[in-house]
Amino acid sequence: MFKHIFILTGLVCVLLACKAPTDADITKPAWELTQTSTNGLFKVRLRCQHLPSVGSFQDCQLELTDGSGKAIHGANIKLDGGMPKHGHGLPTAPVVSPLAAQGHYKIEGLQYNMPGAWLLGLLIKTPAGQDKLVFSFEISNLE
């Protein structure tokens, strides 16, 4: 009887281990947008761990590549944004800094203060040139 209990316990453990979240599941973004810069110099993917929401700081990163898809490290990226229909900017001053992975950048201090139509603009400078892009999206929740 103990042998059967041991085997069943082992099977349950194996099944639970199969359902445990992996690092890939944890780091997979809940929300992302991709856009090419105005003059086509850069492609940027904005990846966030949660849908954009009001109140809490956003946990987001950028992936930056050139026109051929090669990762760009060491770019100077300025981020700004706001709600044009309301005539105001972001309630914070977010900072973009490079991460260890080539072409990956962390956004710190990004927060939204109300639902509605938002814009996030990026000004990107590298030795290859300077270009800009604007992400446009809607926040509909009041978390």
Short mmCIF file of C-alpha atoms in Angstrom, two decimals:
data_model
loop_
_atom_site.label_atom_id
_atom_site.label_comp_id
_atom_site.label_asym_id
_atom_site.label_seq_id
_atom_site.Cartn_x
_atom_site.Cartn_y
_atom_site.Cartn_z
CA MET A 1 0.00 0.00 0.00
CA PHE A 2 2.84 2.40 0.87
CA LYS A 3 4.34 1.64 -2.50
CA HIS A 4 1.13 2.82 -4.26
CA ILE A 5 0.95 5.99 -2.15
CA PHE A 6 4.59 6.71 -2.93
CA ILE A 7 4.00 6.22 -6.66
CA LEU A 8 0.86 8.41 -6.62
CA THR A 9 2.66 11.12 -4.66
CA GLY A 10 5.49 11.00 -7.18
CA LEU A 11 3.07 11.34 -10.10
CA VAL A 12 1.33 14.31 -8.48
CA CYS A 13 4.70 16.00 -7.93
CA VAL A 14 5.68 15.42 -11.55
CA LEU A 15 2.37 16.83 -12.80
CA LEU A 16 2.69 19.89 -10.57
CA ALA A 17 6.24 20.46 -11.76
CA CYS A 18 5.02 20.42 -15.35
CA LYS A 19 2.56 23.20 -14.55
CA ALA A 20 5.02 25.37 -12.62
CA PRO A 21 5.71 28.72 -14.32
CA THR A 22 8.99 28.98 -16.17
CA ASP A 23 11.21 32.05 -16.46
CA ALA A 24 9.88 32.49 -20.00
CA ASP A 25 6.30 32.61 -18.69
CA ILE A 26 7.19 35.12 -16.01
CA THR A 27 9.06 37.46 -18.33
CA LYS A 28 6.59 37.20 -21.21
CA PRO A 29 4.99 40.62 -21.58
CA ALA A 30 1.28 41.10 -21.06
CA TRP A 31 1.28 44.02 -23.50
CA GLU A 32 3.53 45.18 -26.32
CA LEU A 33 3.63 47.58 -29.24
CA THR A 34 6.13 47.68 -32.12
CA GLN A 35 6.85 50.61 -34.38
CA THR A 36 9.43 51.85 -36.86
CA SER A 37 10.87 55.33 -36.35
CA THR A 38 9.84 58.24 -38.57
CA ASN A 39 12.80 57.97 -40.97
CA GLY A 40 13.11 54.18 -40.73
CA LEU A 41 16.42 54.15 -38.82
CA PHE A 42 15.13 52.18 -35.85
CA LYS A 43 12.52 49.61 -34.89
CA VAL A 44 11.33 49.71 -31.29
CA ARG A 45 9.32 47.15 -29.37
CA LEU A 46 7.72 48.44 -26.17
CA ARG A 47 7.10 45.49 -23.82
CA CYS A 48 5.26 45.79 -20.51
CA GLN A 49 4.58 43.21 -17.82
CA HIS A 50 1.02 44.53 -17.35
CA LEU A 51 -1.55 46.35 -19.43
CA PRO A 52 -1.12 50.12 -19.11
CA SER A 53 -3.07 51.25 -16.05
CA VAL A 54 -3.67 54.30 -13.91
CA GLY A 55 -1.78 54.78 -10.65
CA SER A 56 1.01 52.20 -10.42
CA PHE A 57 4.43 52.53 -11.99
CA GLN A 58 4.67 50.57 -15.22
CA ASP A 59 7.18 47.72 -15.58
CA CYS A 60 8.33 48.19 -19.19
CA GLN A 61 11.32 47.65 -21.44
CA LEU A 62 12.30 48.65 -24.95
CA GLU A 63 13.97 46.50 -27.59
CA LEU A 64 15.87 48.60 -30.13
CA THR A 65 17.10 47.39 -33.52
CA ASP A 66 18.29 49.03 -36.71
CA GLY A 67 16.50 48.73 -40.04
CA SER A 68 18.07 45.33 -40.71
CA GLY A 69 17.06 43.92 -37.30
CA LYS A 70 20.49 44.21 -35.61
CA ALA A 71 20.30 45.03 -31.88
CA ILE A 72 21.50 48.51 -30.95
CA HIS A 73 23.22 48.95 -27.60
CA GLY A 74 24.35 52.22 -26.07
CA ALA A 75 21.71 54.44 -27.66
CA ASN A 76 20.66 57.65 -25.94
CA ILE A 77 16.88 57.42 -25.61
CA LYS A 78 14.66 60.17 -24.26
CA LEU A 79 11.03 59.36 -23.45
CA ASP A 80 8.17 61.80 -23.04
CA GLY A 81 4.43 61.57 -23.42
CA GLY A 82 1.04 62.83 -22.50
CA MET A 83 -2.60 63.24 -23.39
CA PRO A 84 -2.93 65.72 -26.26
CA LYS A 85 -6.72 65.98 -25.88
CA HIS A 86 -6.27 67.05 -22.26
CA GLY A 87 -3.25 69.25 -22.90
CA HIS A 88 -0.93 67.66 -20.34
CA GLY A 89 2.12 65.45 -20.25
CA LEU A 90 3.10 62.51 -18.11
CA PRO A 91 2.83 62.97 -14.33
CA THR A 92 6.41 61.66 -13.97
CA ALA A 93 9.75 62.03 -15.75
CA PRO A 94 10.63 58.50 -16.97
CA VAL A 95 14.24 57.52 -17.61
CA VAL A 96 15.45 54.97 -20.16
CA SER A 97 18.68 53.09 -19.39
CA PRO A 98 20.46 50.20 -21.14
CA LEU A 99 20.28 46.65 -19.79
CA ALA A 100 22.98 43.99 -20.12
CA ALA A 101 21.27 42.30 -23.08
CA GLN A 102 22.17 43.91 -26.42
CA GLY A 103 19.43 46.24 -27.61
CA HIS A 104 17.38 46.06 -24.40
CA TYR A 105 16.53 49.11 -22.29
CA LYS A 106 14.58 49.55 -19.06
CA ILE A 107 12.04 52.32 -18.54
CA GLU A 108 11.91 53.58 -14.96
CA GLY A 109 9.43 56.03 -13.50
CA LEU A 110 6.67 55.64 -16.10
CA GLN A 111 3.22 56.31 -14.69
CA TYR A 112 -0.19 57.34 -16.01
CA ASN A 113 -2.64 59.41 -13.98
CA MET A 114 -5.95 59.00 -15.83
CA PRO A 115 -7.71 56.84 -18.40
CA GLY A 116 -7.94 57.96 -22.01
CA ALA A 117 -5.82 58.36 -25.15
CA TRP A 118 -2.06 58.54 -24.44
CA LEU A 119 1.06 59.11 -26.53
CA LEU A 120 4.60 58.01 -25.67
CA GLY A 121 7.31 59.65 -27.76
CA LEU A 122 10.89 58.47 -28.08
CA LEU A 123 13.86 60.46 -29.34
CA ILE A 124 16.68 58.02 -30.18
CA LYS A 125 20.29 59.08 -30.79
CA THR A 126 23.08 56.75 -31.93
CA PRO A 127 26.31 57.26 -33.91
CA ALA A 128 24.30 56.16 -36.99
CA GLY A 129 21.84 59.03 -36.56
CA GLN A 130 18.85 60.41 -34.73
CA ASP A 131 15.19 59.58 -35.21
CA LYS A 132 11.91 59.64 -33.32
CA LEU A 133 8.68 57.71 -33.01
CA VAL A 134 5.39 57.97 -31.16
CA PHE A 135 3.33 55.13 -29.67
CA SER A 136 -0.39 55.79 -29.38
CA PHE A 137 -2.70 53.77 -27.11
CA GLU A 138 -5.74 53.92 -24.86
CA ILE A 139 -6.04 53.28 -21.12
CA SER A 140 -9.55 52.33 -20.07
CA ASN A 141 -9.15 51.05 -16.51
CA LEU A 142 -9.00 52.83 -13.15
CA GLU A 143 -6.88 50.43 -11.06
#
